[in-house]
mmCIF file of C-alpha atoms and ligand atoms in Angstrom:
data_model
loop_
_atom_site.group_PDB
_atom_site.id
_atom_site.type_symbol
_atom_site.label_atom_id
_atom_site.label_comp_id
_atom_site.label_asym_id
_atom_site.label_seq_id
_atom_site.Cartn_x
_atom_site.Cartn_y
_atom_site.Cartn_z
ATOM 1 C CA UNK A 1 0.000 0.000 0.000
ATOM 2 C CA UNK A 2 1.388 3.382 -1.049
ATOM 3 C CA UNK A 3 0.344 6.648 0.605
ATOM 4 C CA UNK A 4 0.956 9.769 -1.452
ATOM 5 C CA UNK A 5 1.658 12.944 0.550
ATOM 6 C CA UNK A 6 2.291 15.120 -2.523
ATOM 7 C CA UNK A 7 1.312 18.800 -2.287
ATOM 8 C CA UNK A 8 -0.037 18.682 -5.828
ATOM 9 C CA UNK A 9 -0.946 17.047 -8.041
ATOM 10 C CA UNK A 10 -2.139 15.229 -4.981
ATOM 11 C CA UNK A 11 -3.851 12.039 -3.939
ATOM 12 C CA UNK A 12 -7.306 11.366 -5.450
ATOM 13 C CA UNK A 13 -9.992 9.098 -3.980
ATOM 14 C CA UNK A 14 -9.311 5.432 -4.733
ATOM 15 C CA UNK A 15 -12.932 4.657 -5.789
ATOM 16 C CA UNK A 16 -12.827 7.533 -8.275
ATOM 17 C CA UNK A 17 -9.588 6.295 -9.844
ATOM 18 C CA UNK A 18 -11.145 2.850 -10.264
ATOM 19 C CA UNK A 19 -14.322 4.275 -11.771
ATOM 20 C CA UNK A 20 -12.325 6.404 -14.219
ATOM 21 C CA UNK A 21 -10.247 3.395 -15.198
ATOM 22 C CA UNK A 22 -13.352 1.308 -15.836
ATOM 23 C CA UNK A 23 -14.996 4.023 -17.933
ATOM 24 C CA UNK A 24 -11.945 5.291 -19.750
ATOM 25 C CA UNK A 25 -12.095 3.205 -22.898
ATOM 26 C CA UNK A 26 -15.780 3.612 -23.501
ATOM 27 C CA UNK A 27 -17.937 6.275 -21.905
ATOM 28 C CA UNK A 28 -21.634 5.990 -22.647
ATOM 29 C CA UNK A 29 -21.620 6.504 -26.446
ATOM 30 C CA UNK A 30 -18.880 3.917 -26.957
ATOM 31 C CA UNK A 31 -16.080 6.470 -27.216
ATOM 32 C CA UNK A 32 -13.573 7.483 -24.588
ATOM 33 C CA UNK A 33 -14.232 10.620 -22.620
ATOM 34 C CA UNK A 34 -11.043 12.088 -24.083
ATOM 35 C CA UNK A 35 -12.341 11.587 -27.641
ATOM 36 C CA UNK A 36 -15.644 13.300 -27.031
ATOM 37 C CA UNK A 37 -16.634 16.763 -28.266
ATOM 38 C CA UNK A 38 -16.812 19.290 -25.485
ATOM 39 C CA UNK A 39 -19.989 20.540 -27.219
ATOM 40 C CA UNK A 40 -21.717 17.138 -27.119
ATOM 41 C CA UNK A 41 -24.800 16.727 -24.970
ATOM 42 C CA UNK A 42 -23.085 14.036 -22.912
ATOM 43 C CA UNK A 43 -20.169 16.276 -22.092
ATOM 44 C CA UNK A 44 -22.381 19.317 -21.445
ATOM 45 C CA UNK A 45 -24.209 17.227 -18.833
ATOM 46 C CA UNK A 46 -20.915 16.454 -17.085
ATOM 47 C CA UNK A 47 -20.045 20.152 -16.869
ATOM 48 C CA UNK A 48 -23.537 21.035 -15.614
ATOM 49 C CA UNK A 49 -23.295 18.328 -12.942
ATOM 50 C CA UNK A 50 -19.863 19.529 -11.915
ATOM 51 C CA UNK A 51 -21.107 23.072 -11.460
ATOM 52 C CA UNK A 52 -24.215 21.939 -9.565
ATOM 53 C CA UNK A 53 -22.166 19.792 -7.228
ATOM 54 C CA UNK A 54 -19.691 22.599 -6.557
ATOM 55 C CA UNK A 55 -22.539 25.034 -5.887
ATOM 56 C CA UNK A 56 -24.141 22.587 -3.442
ATOM 57 C CA UNK A 57 -20.888 21.691 -1.696
ATOM 58 C CA UNK A 58 -19.700 25.280 -1.249
ATOM 59 C CA UNK A 59 -23.159 26.892 -0.908
ATOM 60 C CA UNK A 60 -22.379 29.213 -3.802
ATOM 61 C CA UNK A 61 -25.155 31.817 -4.191
ATOM 62 C CA UNK A 62 -26.752 32.461 -7.598
ATOM 63 C CA UNK A 63 -25.203 35.889 -7.898
ATOM 64 C CA UNK A 64 -21.808 34.194 -8.297
ATOM 65 C CA UNK A 65 -20.560 32.705 -11.562
ATOM 66 C CA UNK A 66 -18.415 29.580 -11.670
ATOM 67 C CA UNK A 67 -15.778 29.524 -14.417
ATOM 68 C CA UNK A 68 -13.754 26.505 -15.533
ATOM 69 C CA UNK A 69 -10.445 27.741 -16.903
ATOM 70 C CA UNK A 70 -6.921 26.584 -17.649
ATOM 71 C CA UNK A 71 -3.529 28.104 -16.922
ATOM 72 C CA UNK A 72 -3.482 27.098 -13.257
ATOM 73 C CA UNK A 73 -3.709 29.401 -10.287
ATOM 74 C CA UNK A 74 -0.699 31.098 -11.830
ATOM 75 C CA UNK A 75 -2.730 32.565 -14.701
ATOM 76 C CA UNK A 76 -5.138 33.967 -12.101
ATOM 77 C CA UNK A 77 -2.243 35.961 -10.665
ATOM 78 C CA UNK A 78 -2.648 38.039 -13.876
ATOM 79 C CA UNK A 79 -6.331 37.588 -14.749
ATOM 80 C CA UNK A 80 -7.452 38.912 -11.365
ATOM 81 C CA UNK A 81 -5.769 42.331 -11.680
ATOM 82 C CA UNK A 82 -6.540 42.558 -15.419
ATOM 83 C CA UNK A 83 -10.233 41.987 -14.872
ATOM 84 C CA UNK A 84 -10.821 43.774 -11.556
ATOM 85 C CA UNK A 85 -8.793 46.816 -12.494
ATOM 86 C CA UNK A 86 -10.779 50.033 -11.976
ATOM 87 C CA UNK A 87 -8.514 52.399 -10.014
ATOM 88 C CA UNK A 88 -5.428 50.286 -10.749
ATOM 89 C CA UNK A 89 -4.554 50.091 -7.041
ATOM 90 C CA UNK A 90 -4.493 46.574 -5.574
ATOM 91 C CA UNK A 91 -3.904 45.522 -1.944
ATOM 92 C CA UNK A 92 -2.084 42.245 -1.174
ATOM 93 C CA UNK A 93 -1.229 40.304 1.947
ATOM 94 C CA UNK A 94 2.223 38.830 1.495
ATOM 95 C CA UNK A 95 1.941 35.590 3.457
ATOM 96 C CA UNK A 96 4.051 33.117 1.505
ATOM 97 C CA UNK A 97 5.894 32.242 -1.657
ATOM 98 C CA UNK A 98 2.678 31.899 -3.680
ATOM 99 C CA UNK A 99 1.381 35.290 -2.588
ATOM 100 C CA UNK A 100 4.764 36.770 -3.435
ATOM 101 C CA UNK A 101 4.385 35.394 -6.956
ATOM 102 C CA UNK A 102 0.832 36.771 -7.161
ATOM 103 C CA UNK A 103 2.166 40.188 -6.140
ATOM 104 C CA UNK A 104 4.933 40.084 -8.746
ATOM 105 C CA UNK A 105 2.429 39.355 -11.518
ATOM 106 C CA UNK A 106 -0.102 41.955 -10.361
ATOM 107 C CA UNK A 107 2.594 44.627 -10.630
ATOM 108 C CA UNK A 108 2.331 44.332 -14.417
ATOM 109 C CA UNK A 109 -1.186 45.751 -14.251
ATOM 110 C CA UNK A 110 -1.154 48.460 -11.594
ATOM 111 C CA UNK A 111 0.032 49.724 -8.299
ATOM 112 C CA UNK A 112 0.395 46.974 -5.682
ATOM 113 C CA UNK A 113 0.122 47.994 -2.050
ATOM 114 C CA UNK A 114 1.435 45.307 0.287
ATOM 115 C CA UNK A 115 -0.739 45.805 3.383
ATOM 116 C CA UNK A 116 0.991 43.147 5.487
ATOM 117 C CA UNK A 117 3.988 40.898 5.018
ATOM 118 C CA UNK A 118 5.705 38.108 6.896
ATOM 119 C CA UNK A 119 8.562 37.889 4.386
ATOM 120 C CA UNK A 120 11.078 39.042 6.996
ATOM 121 C CA UNK A 121 10.316 35.957 9.126
ATOM 122 C CA UNK A 122 10.632 33.738 6.042
ATOM 123 C CA UNK A 123 6.852 33.392 6.087
ATOM 124 C CA UNK A 124 6.963 31.375 9.320
ATOM 125 C CA UNK A 125 3.777 33.214 10.368
ATOM 126 C CA UNK A 126 1.034 35.065 8.496
ATOM 127 C CA UNK A 127 0.611 38.832 8.503
ATOM 128 C CA UNK A 128 -2.364 40.374 10.331
ATOM 129 C CA UNK A 129 -5.316 41.674 8.361
ATOM 130 C CA UNK A 130 -5.039 45.411 7.696
ATOM 131 C CA UNK A 131 -7.272 47.609 9.898
ATOM 132 C CA UNK A 132 -8.538 50.121 7.375
ATOM 133 C CA UNK A 133 -8.400 49.709 3.720
ATOM 134 C CA UNK A 134 -9.887 51.832 0.981
ATOM 135 C CA UNK A 135 -9.307 53.177 -2.508
ATOM 136 C CA UNK A 136 -8.137 49.836 -3.871
ATOM 137 C CA UNK A 137 -9.901 47.536 -6.311
ATOM 138 C CA UNK A 138 -9.552 44.497 -4.063
ATOM 139 C CA UNK A 139 -7.589 42.880 -1.252
ATOM 140 C CA UNK A 140 -5.855 39.621 -2.206
ATOM 141 C CA UNK A 141 -5.036 36.872 0.284
ATOM 142 C CA UNK A 142 -3.690 33.326 -0.005
ATOM 143 C CA UNK A 143 -5.952 31.591 2.511
ATOM 144 C CA UNK A 144 -3.785 28.508 2.888
ATOM 145 C CA UNK A 145 -0.057 28.777 2.263
ATOM 146 C CA UNK A 146 0.789 25.442 0.702
ATOM 147 C CA UNK A 147 4.563 25.706 1.042
ATOM 148 C CA UNK A 148 4.782 27.209 4.518
ATOM 149 C CA UNK A 149 1.822 25.340 6.069
ATOM 150 C CA UNK A 150 0.024 28.371 7.502
ATOM 151 C CA UNK A 151 -3.582 29.441 7.063
ATOM 152 C CA UNK A 152 -6.037 32.219 7.796
ATOM 153 C CA UNK A 153 -9.091 31.271 9.811
ATOM 154 C CA UNK A 154 -10.748 34.601 10.646
ATOM 155 C CA UNK A 155 -11.872 37.075 7.997
ATOM 156 C CA UNK A 156 -12.039 40.809 8.457
ATOM 157 C CA UNK A 157 -14.828 43.072 7.244
ATOM 158 C CA UNK A 158 -13.093 44.832 4.438
ATOM 159 C CA UNK A 159 -14.818 47.564 2.554
ATOM 160 C CA UNK A 160 -13.289 46.244 -0.649
ATOM 161 C CA UNK A 161 -13.803 42.973 -2.498
ATOM 162 C CA UNK A 162 -11.805 40.160 -1.002
ATOM 163 C CA UNK A 163 -9.980 37.928 -3.498
ATOM 164 C CA UNK A 164 -8.601 34.626 -2.239
ATOM 165 C CA UNK A 165 -6.304 31.980 -3.635
ATOM 166 C CA UNK A 166 -7.832 28.786 -2.221
ATOM 167 C CA UNK A 167 -5.780 26.322 -4.279
ATOM 168 C CA UNK A 168 -4.805 24.159 -1.329
ATOM 169 C CA UNK A 169 -7.844 24.420 0.943
ATOM 170 C CA UNK A 170 -10.855 24.437 -1.399
ATOM 171 C CA UNK A 171 -13.307 21.693 -0.318
ATOM 172 C CA UNK A 172 -10.974 20.805 2.571
ATOM 173 C CA UNK A 173 -12.544 23.281 4.976
ATOM 174 C CA UNK A 174 -15.636 25.465 4.956
ATOM 175 C CA UNK A 175 -15.223 28.704 3.024
ATOM 176 C CA UNK A 176 -17.945 31.332 3.346
ATOM 177 C CA UNK A 177 -18.200 32.228 -0.345
ATOM 178 C CA UNK A 178 -20.412 35.269 0.131
ATOM 179 C CA UNK A 179 -17.676 37.027 2.106
ATOM 180 C CA UNK A 180 -15.526 37.066 -1.058
ATOM 181 C CA UNK A 181 -15.605 38.877 -4.348
ATOM 182 C CA UNK A 182 -13.583 36.168 -6.065
ATOM 183 C CA UNK A 183 -12.063 32.794 -5.209
ATOM 184 C CA UNK A 184 -9.710 30.822 -7.419
ATOM 185 C CA UNK A 185 -8.000 27.455 -7.223
ATOM 186 C CA UNK A 186 -5.966 25.076 -9.318
ATOM 187 C CA UNK A 187 -7.798 21.737 -9.285
ATOM 188 C CA UNK A 188 -4.835 19.446 -8.746
ATOM 189 C CA UNK A 189 -5.057 19.088 -4.970
ATOM 190 C CA UNK A 190 -8.604 18.504 -3.759
ATOM 191 C CA UNK A 191 -10.603 18.512 -6.968
ATOM 192 C CA UNK A 192 -9.016 16.432 -9.689
ATOM 193 C CA UNK A 193 -6.144 16.221 -12.159
ATOM 194 C CA UNK A 194 -4.066 19.232 -13.157
ATOM 195 C CA UNK A 195 -5.201 21.311 -16.115
ATOM 196 C CA UNK A 196 -8.354 22.793 -14.616
ATOM 197 C CA UNK A 197 -8.685 26.041 -12.665
ATOM 198 C CA UNK A 198 -11.825 27.142 -10.851
ATOM 199 C CA UNK A 199 -12.874 30.750 -10.508
ATOM 200 C CA UNK A 200 -15.894 31.688 -8.404
ATOM 201 C CA UNK A 201 -16.740 35.339 -8.927
ATOM 202 C CA UNK A 202 -19.527 37.671 -7.807
ATOM 203 C CA UNK A 203 -21.288 38.610 -11.010
ATOM 204 C CA UNK A 204 -21.216 42.370 -10.420
ATOM 205 C CA UNK A 205 -17.391 42.201 -10.525
ATOM 206 C CA UNK A 206 -17.423 40.837 -14.073
ATOM 207 C CA UNK A 207 -16.842 43.879 -16.215
ATOM 208 C CA UNK A 208 -15.835 44.049 -19.881
ATOM 209 C CA UNK A 209 -12.420 45.639 -20.017
ATOM 210 C CA UNK A 210 -11.458 45.151 -23.631
ATOM 211 C CA UNK A 211 -9.156 42.213 -22.904
ATOM 212 C CA UNK A 212 -8.113 39.412 -25.267
ATOM 213 C CA UNK A 213 -10.968 36.903 -25.221
ATOM 214 C CA UNK A 214 -9.461 34.098 -23.137
ATOM 215 C CA UNK A 215 -8.262 36.555 -20.493
ATOM 216 C CA UNK A 216 -11.663 38.190 -19.934
ATOM 217 C CA UNK A 217 -13.854 36.618 -17.247
ATOM 218 C CA UNK A 218 -16.891 37.991 -19.094
ATOM 219 C CA UNK A 219 -16.186 35.652 -22.033
ATOM 220 C CA UNK A 220 -16.357 32.543 -19.823
ATOM 221 C CA UNK A 221 -19.624 33.178 -17.985
ATOM 222 C CA UNK A 222 -22.213 30.408 -18.445
ATOM 223 C CA UNK A 223 -20.390 29.052 -21.493
ATOM 224 C CA UNK A 224 -17.312 27.147 -22.603
ATOM 225 C CA UNK A 225 -15.345 29.708 -24.595
ATOM 226 C CA UNK A 226 -12.952 27.165 -26.085
ATOM 227 C CA UNK A 227 -11.942 23.542 -25.662
ATOM 228 C CA UNK A 228 -11.486 22.985 -21.938
ATOM 229 C CA UNK A 229 -9.414 20.333 -20.250
ATOM 230 C CA UNK A 230 -12.159 17.756 -20.788
ATOM 231 C CA UNK A 231 -10.553 14.875 -18.912
ATOM 232 C CA UNK A 232 -9.906 17.050 -15.851
ATOM 233 C CA UNK A 233 -13.498 18.302 -15.843
ATOM 234 C CA UNK A 234 -14.791 14.741 -16.062
ATOM 235 C CA UNK A 235 -12.627 13.480 -13.187
ATOM 236 C CA UNK A 236 -13.438 16.578 -11.109
ATOM 237 C CA UNK A 237 -17.145 15.820 -11.468
ATOM 238 C CA UNK A 238 -16.542 12.292 -10.154
ATOM 239 C CA UNK A 239 -14.413 13.589 -7.257
ATOM 240 C CA UNK A 240 -17.146 16.033 -6.240
ATOM 241 C CA UNK A 241 -19.698 13.218 -6.372
ATOM 242 C CA UNK A 242 -17.408 11.318 -4.002
ATOM 243 C CA UNK A 243 -17.147 14.329 -1.651
ATOM 244 C CA UNK A 244 -20.942 14.638 -1.609
ATOM 245 C CA UNK A 245 -21.301 10.924 -0.919
ATOM 246 C CA UNK A 246 -18.861 11.167 1.975
ATOM 247 C CA UNK A 247 -20.890 13.923 3.651
ATOM 248 C CA UNK A 248 -19.714 17.108 1.947
ATOM 249 C CA UNK A 249 -17.230 19.780 2.943
ATOM 250 C CA UNK A 250 -18.301 19.655 6.591
ATOM 251 C CA UNK A 251 -17.346 15.954 6.746
ATOM 252 C CA UNK A 252 -14.072 16.635 4.900
ATOM 253 C CA UNK A 253 -13.181 19.402 7.341
ATOM 254 C CA UNK A 254 -13.936 17.180 10.347
ATOM 255 C CA UNK A 255 -11.673 14.479 8.923
ATOM 256 C CA UNK A 256 -8.948 16.966 8.050
ATOM 257 C CA UNK A 257 -9.030 18.398 11.584
ATOM 258 C CA UNK A 258 -8.699 14.862 12.932
ATOM 259 C CA UNK A 259 -5.905 13.813 10.546
ATOM 260 C CA UNK A 260 -3.844 16.969 10.943
ATOM 261 C CA UNK A 261 -4.456 16.964 14.727
ATOM 262 C CA UNK A 262 -3.007 13.466 15.006
ATOM 263 C CA UNK A 263 0.083 14.467 13.054
ATOM 264 C CA UNK A 264 0.610 17.759 14.908
ATOM 265 C CA UNK A 265 0.239 15.944 18.245
ATOM 266 C CA UNK A 266 2.798 13.344 17.159
ATOM 267 C CA UNK A 267 5.190 16.058 16.022
ATOM 268 C CA UNK A 268 4.756 18.057 19.248
ATOM 269 C CA UNK A 269 5.536 14.925 21.282
ATOM 270 C CA UNK A 270 8.442 13.741 19.143
ATOM 271 C CA UNK A 271 11.992 13.828 20.457
ATOM 272 C CA UNK A 272 13.297 14.098 16.879
ATOM 273 C CA UNK A 273 10.789 15.789 14.581
ATOM 274 C CA UNK A 274 9.031 19.088 15.034
ATOM 275 C CA UNK A 275 6.360 20.995 13.152
ATOM 276 C CA UNK A 276 7.606 24.159 11.471
ATOM 277 C CA UNK A 277 4.431 26.145 12.300
ATOM 278 C CA UNK A 278 2.971 26.600 15.753
ATOM 279 C CA UNK A 279 -0.416 27.575 17.146
ATOM 280 C CA UNK A 280 -3.615 28.591 15.450
ATOM 281 C CA UNK A 281 -1.999 29.366 12.121
ATOM 282 C CA UNK A 282 -1.355 25.695 11.392
ATOM 283 C CA UNK A 283 -2.756 24.485 8.078
ATOM 284 C CA UNK A 284 -5.145 21.529 7.972
ATOM 285 C CA UNK A 285 -3.820 20.362 4.625
ATOM 286 C CA UNK A 286 -0.082 21.065 4.382
ATOM 287 C CA UNK A 287 2.147 20.213 7.319
ATOM 288 C CA UNK A 288 5.823 21.079 7.045
ATOM 289 C CA UNK A 289 8.090 19.415 9.582
ATOM 290 C CA UNK A 290 11.765 18.771 10.101
ATOM 291 C CA UNK A 291 14.376 17.170 12.298
ATOM 292 C CA UNK A 292 16.364 20.378 12.093
ATOM 293 C CA UNK A 293 19.078 18.657 10.081
ATOM 294 C CA UNK A 294 18.871 18.509 6.278
ATOM 295 C CA UNK A 295 20.697 15.209 6.016
ATOM 296 C CA UNK A 296 18.495 13.519 8.618
ATOM 297 C CA UNK A 297 15.402 14.904 6.860
ATOM 298 C CA UNK A 298 16.574 13.333 3.605
ATOM 299 C CA UNK A 299 17.334 10.082 5.403
ATOM 300 C CA UNK A 300 13.810 10.030 6.826
ATOM 301 C CA UNK A 301 12.356 10.701 3.387
ATOM 302 C CA UNK A 302 14.184 7.651 1.994
ATOM 303 C CA UNK A 303 13.263 5.574 5.047
ATOM 304 C CA UNK A 304 9.581 6.484 4.589
ATOM 305 C CA UNK A 305 9.692 5.908 0.827
ATOM 306 C CA UNK A 306 11.027 2.404 1.376
ATOM 307 C CA UNK A 307 7.883 1.834 3.468
ATOM 308 C CA UNK A 308 5.458 3.154 0.842
ATOM 309 C CA UNK A 309 5.103 6.732 2.113
ATOM 310 C CA UNK A 310 5.976 8.933 -0.839
ATOM 311 C CA UNK A 311 6.387 12.648 -1.644
ATOM 312 C CA UNK A 312 7.306 13.743 1.861
ATOM 313 C CA UNK A 313 9.946 16.240 0.722
ATOM 314 C CA UNK A 314 9.345 19.932 1.438
ATOM 315 C CA UNK A 315 8.899 22.365 -1.454
ATOM 316 C CA UNK A 316 12.117 22.793 -3.412
ATOM 317 C CA UNK A 317 12.359 26.421 -2.259
ATOM 318 C CA UNK A 318 12.371 25.615 1.472
ATOM 319 C CA UNK A 319 13.501 21.983 1.843
ATOM 320 C CA UNK A 320 12.696 19.997 4.979
ATOM 321 C CA UNK A 321 9.725 17.643 5.035
ATOM 322 C CA UNK A 322 6.046 18.191 4.320
ATOM 323 C CA UNK A 323 2.985 15.987 4.536
ATOM 324 C CA UNK A 324 -0.015 17.130 2.502
ATOM 325 C CA UNK A 325 -3.207 15.637 3.890
ATOM 326 C CA UNK A 326 -5.824 16.403 1.267
ATOM 327 C CA UNK A 327 -9.372 15.040 1.369
ATOM 328 C CA UNK A 328 -8.489 11.758 -0.313
ATOM 329 C CA UNK A 329 -5.711 10.926 2.186
ATOM 330 C CA UNK A 330 -7.232 8.298 4.482
ATOM 331 C CA UNK A 331 -6.735 8.398 8.239
ATOM 332 C CA UNK A 332 -4.683 5.190 7.908
ATOM 333 C CA UNK A 333 -2.128 7.107 5.824
ATOM 334 C CA UNK A 334 -1.544 9.471 8.729
ATOM 335 C CA UNK A 335 -1.366 6.780 11.385
ATOM 336 C CA UNK A 336 1.061 4.864 9.176
ATOM 337 C CA UNK A 337 3.216 7.999 8.814
ATOM 338 C CA UNK A 338 3.244 8.443 12.582
ATOM 339 C CA UNK A 339 4.247 4.792 13.065
ATOM 340 C CA UNK A 340 7.075 5.167 10.560
ATOM 341 C CA UNK A 341 8.249 8.343 12.314
ATOM 342 C CA UNK A 342 8.391 6.382 15.579
ATOM 343 C CA UNK A 343 10.250 3.564 13.875
ATOM 344 C CA UNK A 344 12.789 6.050 12.525
ATOM 345 C CA UNK A 345 13.172 7.677 15.938
ATOM 346 C CA UNK A 346 14.003 4.249 17.381
ATOM 347 C CA UNK A 347 16.353 2.925 14.788
ATOM 348 C CA UNK A 348 16.528 5.170 11.753
ATOM 349 C CA UNK A 349 19.139 7.526 13.041
ATOM 350 C CA UNK A 350 21.639 4.771 12.722
ATOM 351 C CA UNK A 351 24.112 6.162 10.213
ATOM 352 C CA UNK A 352 23.498 3.253 7.850
ATOM 353 C CA UNK A 353 20.019 4.610 6.981
ATOM 354 C CA UNK A 354 21.529 7.822 5.739
ATOM 355 C CA UNK A 355 22.993 5.813 2.908
ATOM 356 C CA UNK A 356 19.893 3.766 2.031
HETATM 357 N N1 LIG B 401 -1.265 29.186 -5.233
HETATM 358 C C1 LIG B 401 -1.134 28.222 -4.310
HETATM 359 C C2 LIG B 401 -1.618 28.466 -2.927
HETATM 360 C C3 LIG B 401 -0.544 27.000 -4.666
HETATM 361 O O1 LIG B 401 -0.410 26.029 -3.762
HETATM 362 C C4 LIG B 401 -0.096 26.804 -5.993
HETATM 363 C C5 LIG B 401 0.513 25.511 -6.482
HETATM 364 N N2 LIG B 401 0.778 24.551 -5.655
HETATM 365 C C6 LIG B 401 -0.237 27.848 -6.897
HETATM 366 C C7 LIG B 401 -0.841 29.011 -6.494
HETATM 367 C C8 LIG B 401 0.222 27.697 -8.329
HETATM 368 O O2 LIG B 401 -0.710 26.904 -8.948
HETATM 369 P P1 LIG B 401 -0.593 26.347 -10.435
HETATM 370 O O3 LIG B 401 0.535 25.407 -10.462
HETATM 371 O O4 LIG B 401 -1.940 25.719 -10.611
HETATM 372 O O5 LIG B 401 -0.405 27.518 -11.331
#
């Protein structure tokens, strides 16, 4: 049994993978899903179902549009400022490496005001919400910092539209959609395969700004502008059906609290490992940890890999170790990881393991 702790593309539900495998060669009309026109009735039904499921799961009100795009969360770093640009002044919270990249891209389209930053502490914490904010088109926040393992839990009342990157916490914890102007997420963690990006946007924020067609939100509302990533949309629909069947986002959040709690408790009690983040800012989905020694971290990664626990390396920019516990990671994966950590504490520090 292999447990995949990758931060993304991440683990998908086992029953969904089996269903996709069974249907792959011939889906309904005797052709594979990846051979089917995105304009066919069969495919249109899949997209409709996907949107309905997402709306039910996230309680998305009717005055929000749901867009299925490509280009990853990274393209949203540009599409957000391009499309929401009115005054050309944008506020950003600089809480991690992904928000730093979002800031860098937004600078191409206007004046970025960084209203809080934890860069000086290497993003070990998250900056506070700003107290007063006005005269900007929006305030951008990365709700869950995938690399650093921190997250925001409380939301302020901002007088400006709140834009959030929810790539690594969408469907993993409750998100109160109506508090936001726009939410975006790459699909490849909790939703499905890579190649699909979700944008949930309050309709009054969709304004025609004379942009090239693909880059304008207005061109994607209630329609498929061009050929989407059909396979990703199809798998995403199946994953959302699985989430609904398992009890919805509330059930996912309960499980994620339990799974991450077990791992944080084990890390807090460990004589060798420790969690990088402390206190309330700890992410439910991405848990960076370390022994404090790069070589021992690498040795543990190899030790764990040999026992079927894969992708435990930290992001290439920060190193260390990281366990991503997305919705499809079963509780057994976490208990197995904790057991293997204990095993390594007992015997793994023997120098011979460093050469495995
Ligand atoms: N934002 C966050 C919070 C992420 O975790 C990631 C990727 N892991 C990105 C943005 C970039 O996403 P993509 O690779 O889909 O462009």
